[in-house]
Amino acid sequence: MSVHQRAGTPARPEDLVDVDALLAAYSEVHPDPKVDVQRVAFGTSGHRGSAFLSTFNDDHIAATSQAIVEYRAAQGTDGPLFLGRDSHALSEPAWLTAAEVFAANGVELMIDSRDGLTPTPAISHAILVTNAGRSAHLADGVVVTPSHNPPADGGFKYNPPDGGPAGTEATSWIADRANELLEAGLKGVRRRSFDTAAAGRYDYLGEYVAQLDQVLDMAAIRDAGVTIGADPLGGASVDYWGAIAERYGLDLTVVNPAVDPAFAFMTLDWDGKIRMDCSSPYAMASLRERMASDPSPFRIATGNDADADRHGIVTADGGLMNPNHYLAVAIGYLYAHRPGWPATAGVGKTAVSSSMIDLVAADLGRTLVEVPVGFKWFVPGLRSGEIGFGGEESAGASFLRRDGAPWSTDKDGLLLALLASEITAVTGRTPTEHYRELTARFGAPAYARTDVACSRDDKAALSKLDASAVTATELAGDPITAKLTRAPGNDAPIGGLKVVTEAGWFAARPSGTEDVYKVYAESFRGGEHLALIQAEARDVVAAALRS
């Protein structure tokens, strides 16, 4: 991965998106459904694209919203639909497009009572709270967000009544129907002018903030006087942090309350683009620099992406934490400090997350539930209490309330950010210090993700690979102990390959947007051994594809 020469430096005027031109393109550009990349396509986090590229336009959202109307009707979902948006420029017009279609179809809409931005976890939380105890008239939701993507992008994702990201069956149905509507020139799409006065109102912020002490020890954070700096990165969490500080009496400062659809205050990410990735040291450069001052202004600082479903943790003693490191610490702390959780609750991780989590789970005596990439795989376990925590290596996670009931079934960056302060308050040690203790016990793994160029045919073959195609018996000098194309936690296809030894592993998965496959690798023998695993991974994948 080649790092841009200006990565981590402030954005310049020439780096900024032309917001007016972007908004004009949203309404004026019409996609051609005969062109594959201009069709509706749901990835792990909904449909994403840019109005400039004919991949996220009014037509897409009108067709997708109509498809959601028809899907929820087919499923018997006739309760309220919670509709929220983040701060990307395309989110507001797409929100309005969706509202016009939903209203014309008689959907009971619930919009923000403050006409504000809505984090993804607040939508998930609202769905679960509303559906608790119900067997009919179930609620669902839509969040208009491309998450941490650049300012020119838009995103649109559907959360069914279970509160989590929609599964493949639902998203495939919705995308297919949306593309049929695009091909028909939007014939069959019902739409009318939307009057916000006619919609239902829901206090997303108030309900979410008021219940936080049911999932976190807010009193401990307050009483310990943990100093916190929260950077919303211009996203939907901006008003939530101030409200949390006020309600619970926290020593919390909103580091940057600015909301700007061009995100002009950001530092450039690794590739020179503006990206609100709170796990990136480049996108988080401003907060990292502030925390590195002597003395540091806060004990704990946090960042969130634009829809606040991801978290970044910065400690005064260690800087920005690697997401895998923090997940391991969070798991170790929570299962030792949540006596109200089911004794049988397992630990949820994705197949490409660090094996440090495996070691922590084993040490806790908890079952490890390893699933494919995508938070949707954690939804059933979080709802039932079969898992207490579900987390992804990309800095997304959620966990149960203190009494073992579900809190959210989508990623919750606010929750994980606050957990860092609870850990510090209760134990007197920061998450960075806790991770050092883990490495002292279990060793310090080296972990990295790289991209390997490949053809579309190879990507398709890799996604459907059978483990028997792997003929190698060793990896980086060690016997291979497992060859996986299905996740051991739920037997679902991982959409790629994972090869494991006693000292390390690699996983290869095709990219959904580029002609590359991603190689995730980890070694418990250091950087040189990791590099050897990465190099041999290419050979193993190439041989498997040839077979």
XYZ file of C-alpha atoms in Angstrom:
547
model
C 0.000 0.000 0.000
C 1.581 3.248 -1.155
C 0.967 6.103 1.282
C 0.219 9.497 -0.270
C 2.874 12.152 0.403
C 0.286 14.430 2.047
C -1.410 11.751 4.141
C -2.157 13.066 7.615
C -1.916 16.724 6.594
C -4.842 19.195 6.535
C -7.049 19.250 3.466
C -6.535 22.075 1.004
C -9.202 23.882 -1.043
C -8.323 21.782 -4.099
C -9.054 18.607 -2.111
C -12.646 19.596 -1.375
C -15.725 18.372 -3.186
C -17.869 20.914 -5.054
C -20.991 20.448 -2.948
C -23.275 22.460 -5.246
C -22.190 20.467 -8.292
C -22.617 17.229 -6.350
C -26.172 18.093 -5.327
C -27.007 19.094 -8.890
C -25.684 15.787 -10.190
C -27.827 13.906 -7.674
C -31.019 15.164 -9.307
C -29.861 15.761 -12.892
C -27.799 12.648 -13.665
C -29.755 9.503 -14.506
C -28.047 6.114 -14.285
C -28.119 3.633 -17.143
C -29.209 0.273 -15.662
C -27.587 -1.476 -18.630
C -24.216 -0.406 -17.243
C -23.349 -2.810 -14.446
C -21.641 -0.300 -12.138
C -24.618 2.085 -12.382
C -27.092 -0.446 -10.984
C -28.201 -0.725 -7.359
C -25.818 -3.049 -5.488
C -25.842 -3.755 -1.756
C -22.488 -4.492 -0.136
C -21.963 -5.329 3.530
C -23.241 -1.853 4.450
C -25.922 -1.034 1.900
C -25.810 0.664 -1.491
C -23.010 3.210 -1.911
C -21.806 5.433 -4.718
C -21.384 9.001 -5.935
C -23.728 11.235 -7.900
C -20.773 12.251 -10.063
C -20.282 8.620 -11.138
C -23.970 7.856 -11.782
C -23.893 5.383 -8.898
C -25.855 7.295 -6.238
C -28.600 9.477 -7.709
C -32.228 10.313 -7.129
C -33.276 7.431 -9.394
C -31.322 4.913 -7.322
C -32.870 6.032 -4.051
C -36.416 6.295 -5.410
C -36.194 2.773 -6.839
C -34.551 1.330 -3.727
C -37.093 2.962 -1.409
C -39.977 1.545 -3.457
C -38.308 -1.860 -3.348
C -38.042 -1.615 0.459
C -41.752 -0.737 0.630
C -42.589 -3.864 -1.333
C -40.135 -6.041 0.593
C -41.451 -5.019 4.000
C -45.024 -5.594 2.780
C -44.072 -9.098 1.610
C -42.543 -9.744 5.040
C -45.622 -8.457 6.867
C -43.674 -5.544 8.363
C -46.297 -2.840 8.836
C -45.010 -0.918 11.840
C -43.185 2.414 11.832
C -40.077 2.917 9.728
C -37.306 4.879 11.486
C -35.551 7.131 8.979
C -32.214 8.787 9.753
C -29.275 10.394 7.965
C -25.696 11.467 8.514
C -23.826 14.639 7.509
C -22.629 13.714 3.991
C -23.847 16.188 1.372
C -25.889 13.563 -0.472
C -27.572 12.287 2.678
C -30.139 15.058 3.024
C -31.484 14.937 -0.577
C -31.487 11.126 -0.489
C -33.321 11.242 2.848
C -35.952 13.460 1.222
C -36.261 11.186 -1.817
C -36.826 8.208 0.449
C -39.325 10.098 2.596
C -41.333 11.070 -0.499
C -41.541 7.459 -1.657
C -42.313 6.049 1.782
C -44.999 8.670 2.398
C -46.655 8.042 -0.968
C -46.858 4.348 -0.111
C -48.509 4.982 3.250
C -45.526 3.962 5.375
C -45.656 5.232 8.958
C -42.476 7.306 9.055
C -40.612 8.253 12.221
C -38.171 11.128 11.747
C -35.949 12.932 14.231
C -37.917 15.155 16.585
C -35.081 17.694 16.553
C -34.635 17.599 12.750
C -31.067 16.555 13.450
C -28.577 13.975 12.284
C -29.070 10.384 13.388
C -26.293 7.885 14.154
C -26.767 4.339 12.917
C -26.781 2.902 16.474
C -29.622 5.244 17.445
C -31.744 3.771 14.634
C -30.924 0.207 15.689
C -31.649 1.066 19.319
C -35.007 2.645 18.395
C -36.055 -0.434 16.412
C -35.223 -2.813 19.263
C -36.891 -0.652 21.911
C -40.048 -0.318 19.809
C -40.243 -4.011 18.948
C -39.576 -5.249 22.488
C -42.563 -7.379 23.509
C -44.257 -7.026 20.126
C -45.191 -9.860 17.818
C -46.977 -7.684 15.267
C -46.796 -4.157 13.824
C -43.009 -4.441 13.915
C -40.734 -1.484 13.178
C -37.734 -1.330 10.865
C -35.431 1.431 9.640
C -33.307 3.088 6.980
C -30.110 5.037 7.533
C -28.869 7.316 4.747
C -25.096 7.135 5.129
C -21.946 5.945 3.348
C -20.285 5.599 6.762
C -16.657 6.795 6.644
C -16.546 7.191 2.840
C -15.299 10.392 1.153
C -17.544 13.503 1.000
C -18.672 12.900 -2.604
C -20.237 9.559 -1.675
C -23.711 8.639 -0.564
C -25.031 5.513 1.107
C -28.368 3.870 1.831
C -28.868 0.896 4.153
C -31.883 -1.005 5.433
C -32.284 -2.441 8.935
C -35.147 -4.956 9.297
C -37.108 -5.556 12.544
C -34.162 -7.329 14.174
C -32.428 -3.928 14.243
C -29.260 -5.017 12.491
C -27.943 -4.732 8.952
C -30.169 -6.558 6.477
C -29.040 -10.037 5.476
C -28.101 -11.163 1.990
C -31.544 -12.567 1.232
C -33.172 -9.209 1.961
C -30.580 -7.045 0.228
C -30.548 -9.250 -2.872
C -34.334 -9.045 -3.134
C -34.331 -5.269 -2.645
C -31.501 -4.696 -5.138
C -33.113 -6.924 -7.779
C -36.445 -5.170 -7.470
C -34.815 -1.721 -7.465
C -32.982 -2.548 -10.681
C -36.223 -3.748 -12.268
C -37.721 -0.363 -11.438
C -34.706 1.426 -12.904
C -35.039 -0.618 -16.095
C -38.714 0.339 -16.278
C -37.874 4.030 -16.080
C -39.197 4.166 -12.475
C -42.658 3.080 -13.573
C -44.162 1.575 -10.454
C -42.459 4.016 -8.080
C -44.999 5.946 -6.036
C -43.881 9.363 -4.849
C -45.354 12.602 -3.541
C -44.199 15.786 -1.896
C -43.223 15.156 1.713
C -44.431 17.345 4.556
C -42.390 16.760 7.699
C -45.331 17.974 9.774
C -47.287 14.901 8.719
C -44.596 12.437 9.826
C -44.222 10.825 13.209
C -41.504 12.202 15.470
C -39.033 10.232 17.545
C -36.491 11.615 19.984
C -33.546 9.492 18.857
C -31.028 11.483 20.874
C -33.095 11.634 24.048
C -34.031 7.949 24.078
C -30.525 6.767 23.284
C -28.748 9.010 25.790
C -31.256 8.366 28.582
C -30.644 4.612 28.469
C -26.844 4.613 28.236
C -26.489 3.859 31.944
C -28.279 0.571 31.288
C -25.346 -0.598 29.187
C -22.378 1.338 30.648
C -21.265 2.328 34.151
C -21.676 6.059 33.565
C -21.467 6.822 37.295
C -18.008 5.253 37.478
C -16.785 7.423 34.607
C -18.158 10.536 36.299
C -16.876 9.698 39.758
C -13.379 8.860 38.531
C -13.199 12.191 36.717
C -11.874 10.678 33.495
C -11.100 13.543 31.131
C -12.506 12.792 27.689
C -12.100 14.434 24.304
C -14.697 13.374 21.733
C -14.225 14.191 18.047
C -17.328 13.506 15.909
C -15.264 14.071 12.740
C -18.135 16.211 11.493
C -20.608 13.348 11.767
C -23.963 12.443 13.251
C -22.630 12.035 16.809
C -21.925 15.761 17.153
C -24.999 16.642 19.255
C -24.978 13.332 21.130
C -21.639 13.909 22.845
C -22.691 17.179 24.426
C -25.966 15.653 25.587
C -24.142 12.659 27.101
C -21.739 14.920 28.978
C -24.563 17.049 30.359
C -26.840 14.200 31.436
C -24.156 12.168 33.189
C -21.926 14.965 34.475
C -18.843 13.849 32.546
C -15.643 15.831 32.126
C -16.059 15.628 28.355
C -15.109 18.115 25.657
C -16.443 17.977 22.120
C -13.135 18.564 20.382
C -14.530 19.731 17.051
C -18.269 20.493 16.824
C -18.093 21.646 13.184
C -20.414 20.073 10.612
C -19.394 20.717 7.011
C -20.529 18.579 4.034
C -17.120 19.135 2.424
C -15.368 17.985 5.644
C -12.767 20.711 5.060
C -11.378 20.337 8.601
C -10.200 16.759 8.001
C -6.648 15.572 7.457
C -6.101 13.415 4.390
C -6.229 9.640 4.672
C -3.498 7.248 3.500
C -4.386 7.667 -0.190
C -4.713 11.455 -0.149
C -8.508 11.386 0.058
C -10.737 12.874 2.723
C -12.195 9.958 4.605
C -13.764 9.997 8.079
C -12.103 6.780 9.156
C -11.639 7.019 12.904
C -9.369 3.956 12.922
C -6.905 5.542 10.469
C -3.839 7.288 11.966
C -3.916 9.676 8.997
C -7.579 10.672 9.273
C -7.128 10.992 13.047
C -3.894 12.991 12.791
C -5.310 16.155 14.387
C -6.629 14.363 17.454
C -3.468 12.262 17.743
C -1.302 15.391 17.641
C -3.428 17.053 20.294
C -3.180 14.010 22.557
C 0.605 13.867 22.067
C 1.120 17.306 23.619
C 2.704 17.495 27.048
C 0.674 17.452 29.127
C -2.036 15.628 27.203
C -5.381 17.461 27.447
C -7.388 14.262 28.013
C -6.891 10.794 29.490
C -9.060 9.287 26.757
C -9.905 10.747 23.351
C -12.252 9.197 20.826
C -13.371 9.604 17.228
C -16.406 8.430 15.294
C -17.107 8.161 11.600
C -19.953 10.062 9.934
C -22.772 7.765 11.094
C -21.050 6.902 14.400
C -21.060 3.159 13.893
C -17.260 3.007 14.197
C -14.909 4.030 16.973
C -11.336 5.226 17.307
C -9.622 5.189 20.704
C -6.680 7.461 21.534
C -4.984 7.214 24.924
C -2.566 9.671 26.456
C -0.055 6.875 27.067
C -0.257 5.052 23.745
C -1.829 7.114 20.985
C -4.363 5.680 18.518
C -5.116 2.058 19.304
C -5.217 -0.593 16.623
C -8.877 -1.727 16.387
C -7.917 -5.372 16.971
C -6.032 -4.429 20.134
C -8.972 -2.516 21.542
C -11.456 -5.287 20.729
C -9.342 -7.759 22.695
C -9.167 -5.392 25.676
C -12.892 -4.622 25.542
C -13.763 -8.315 25.534
C -11.446 -9.104 28.428
C -12.894 -6.276 30.497
C -16.584 -6.767 29.723
C -16.805 -10.485 30.457
C -15.084 -9.871 33.796
C -17.315 -6.923 34.742
C -20.800 -7.879 33.544
C -22.199 -10.339 36.102
C -25.674 -9.831 34.633
C -24.674 -11.381 31.315
C -25.574 -15.014 30.610
C -22.847 -17.353 31.806
C -23.034 -19.061 28.417
C -22.706 -15.877 26.317
C -19.999 -16.380 23.714
C -17.546 -13.967 22.113
C -18.283 -12.905 18.541
C -15.470 -12.040 16.105
C -15.059 -11.974 12.345
C -12.786 -14.410 10.535
C -10.258 -11.655 9.790
C -9.981 -10.303 13.345
C -6.899 -10.877 15.504
C -6.255 -14.252 17.116
C -5.529 -12.333 20.307
C -9.313 -12.398 20.695
C -9.235 -16.206 20.528
C -6.698 -16.279 23.349
C -8.703 -13.854 25.482
C -11.911 -15.829 24.941
C -10.190 -19.087 25.887
C -8.739 -17.456 28.990
C -12.223 -16.310 29.968
C -13.631 -19.783 29.393
C -16.042 -18.388 26.804
C -17.053 -19.928 23.498
C -15.568 -18.182 20.468
C -18.088 -17.552 17.689
C -16.133 -16.776 14.506
C -18.286 -15.534 11.622
C -17.740 -14.108 8.116
C -17.057 -10.407 7.571
C -20.208 -8.329 8.088
C -21.939 -7.247 11.277
C -25.179 -8.910 10.162
C -23.742 -12.228 11.334
C -23.755 -11.041 14.963
C -27.410 -9.985 14.963
C -29.046 -13.301 16.020
C -26.558 -13.826 18.849
C -26.873 -10.300 20.232
C -30.665 -10.529 20.172
C -30.754 -13.880 21.951
C -27.860 -13.297 24.335
C -25.930 -16.207 22.827
C -23.083 -13.760 22.357
C -22.350 -10.890 24.722
C -20.101 -8.985 22.338
C -19.699 -8.885 18.579
C -16.822 -6.997 16.968
C -15.131 -6.441 13.617
C -11.490 -5.674 12.891
C -12.664 -2.514 11.079
C -13.538 -0.865 14.424
C -17.195 -1.760 14.648
C -18.768 -3.510 17.636
C -21.675 -3.669 20.050
C -22.530 -5.545 23.224
C -25.369 -6.355 25.618
C -26.907 -4.181 28.295
C -25.670 -4.761 31.805
C -28.648 -7.044 32.517
C -27.959 -9.165 29.424
C -30.706 -7.694 27.223
C -29.827 -6.477 23.712
C -28.787 -2.828 23.312
C -28.169 -2.490 19.584
C -27.713 -5.035 16.832
C -25.708 -2.724 14.617
C -22.249 -1.287 15.202
C -22.192 1.368 17.940
C -19.198 3.693 17.890
C -20.508 5.863 20.724
C -20.838 2.836 22.985
C -17.348 1.530 22.317
C -15.861 5.002 22.686
C -17.441 5.430 26.115
C -16.387 1.935 27.139
C -12.755 3.058 26.937
C -13.497 5.601 29.672
C -15.359 3.033 31.780
C -12.387 0.671 31.555
C -10.082 3.471 32.654
C -12.404 4.573 35.455
C -13.033 1.132 36.938
C -9.545 -0.365 36.608
C -7.392 2.745 36.874
C -5.580 1.687 33.690
C -6.146 2.773 30.110
C -7.011 0.301 27.333
C -3.441 0.714 26.068
C -2.083 -0.452 29.416
C -4.470 -3.406 29.373
C -3.270 -4.432 25.919
C 0.334 -4.342 27.086
C -0.667 -6.768 29.827
C -2.254 -9.064 27.231
C 0.906 -9.088 25.105
C 3.014 -9.803 28.176
C 0.887 -12.911 28.755
C 0.183 -14.116 25.229
C 2.772 -12.499 22.985
C 2.548 -9.518 20.638
C 0.995 -10.395 17.282
C 1.880 -8.504 14.096
C -1.171 -7.902 11.907
C -1.628 -6.241 8.501
C -3.946 -6.035 5.510
C -2.688 -5.702 1.942
C -4.275 -5.730 -1.520
C -3.294 -7.995 -4.406
C -4.312 -7.151 -7.974
C -6.410 -9.793 -9.723
C -8.975 -10.214 -12.486
C -12.727 -10.174 -11.995
C -12.793 -13.860 -12.902
C -10.268 -14.615 -10.167
C -12.320 -12.568 -7.692
C -15.410 -14.603 -8.552
C -13.493 -17.863 -8.234
C -11.976 -16.864 -4.897
C -15.371 -16.017 -3.442
C -16.590 -19.551 -4.243
C -13.408 -21.456 -3.482
C -13.579 -24.868 -1.823
C -11.044 -25.655 0.892
C -10.034 -28.817 -0.984
C -8.470 -26.595 -3.652
C -5.675 -25.707 -1.217
C -2.925 -28.285 -1.678
C -0.242 -26.578 0.425
C 0.658 -28.327 3.684
C 2.868 -25.603 5.179
C 2.714 -21.826 5.547
C 5.820 -19.796 6.443
C 7.574 -22.919 7.724
C 4.733 -24.211 9.889
C 2.249 -27.031 9.276
C -1.186 -25.817 8.203
C -3.746 -26.712 10.875
C -6.900 -25.442 9.144
C -8.080 -24.507 5.654
C -11.369 -22.667 5.889
C -13.875 -21.403 3.353
C -16.736 -21.470 5.854
C -16.772 -19.732 9.233
C -16.446 -22.131 12.176
C -18.895 -20.136 14.279
C -21.938 -20.494 12.013
C -20.794 -22.515 8.977
C -21.579 -19.590 6.660
C -19.344 -19.023 3.607
C -16.586 -16.513 4.319
C -16.490 -15.512 0.659
C -12.837 -16.407 0.397
C -10.155 -18.497 2.087
C -8.504 -18.652 5.505
C -5.377 -20.696 6.198
C -4.214 -21.212 9.797
C -1.059 -22.448 11.556
C -0.060 -22.502 15.216
C 1.965 -19.286 14.740
C -0.199 -17.273 12.359
C -2.792 -17.164 9.614
C -3.950 -15.381 6.517
C -7.346 -14.775 4.963
C -7.999 -13.721 1.369
C -11.255 -12.104 0.289
C -12.179 -10.378 -3.001
C -12.842 -6.643 -2.877
C -16.388 -5.577 -3.672
C -15.318 -2.386 -5.436
C -11.860 -2.923 -6.956
C -10.088 -5.596 -9.011
C -8.049 -6.780 -6.048
C -8.341 -9.305 -3.302
C -7.579 -8.379 0.292
C -5.057 -10.360 2.287
C -5.411 -10.172 6.063
C -2.509 -11.783 7.904
C -1.203 -12.170 11.432
C 1.892 -13.637 13.045
C 2.823 -14.224 16.672
C 6.512 -14.305 15.671
C 6.925 -10.707 14.558
C 7.094 -8.607 11.439
C 9.513 -10.741 9.409
C 7.371 -13.838 9.872
C 4.283 -11.796 8.985
C 5.928 -10.701 5.731
C 6.685 -14.337 4.939
C 3.044 -15.303 5.554
C 1.888 -12.475 3.290
C 4.251 -13.502 0.497
C 3.301 -17.181 0.665
C -0.382 -16.297 0.880
C -0.229 -15.054 -2.707
C 1.274 -18.355 -3.831
C -1.307 -20.404 -1.943
C -4.191 -18.386 -3.407
C -2.739 -18.519 -6.938
C -2.315 -22.294 -6.765
C -5.834 -22.764 -5.397
C -7.325 -20.639 -8.175
C -5.402 -22.603 -10.830
C -6.755 -25.854 -9.478
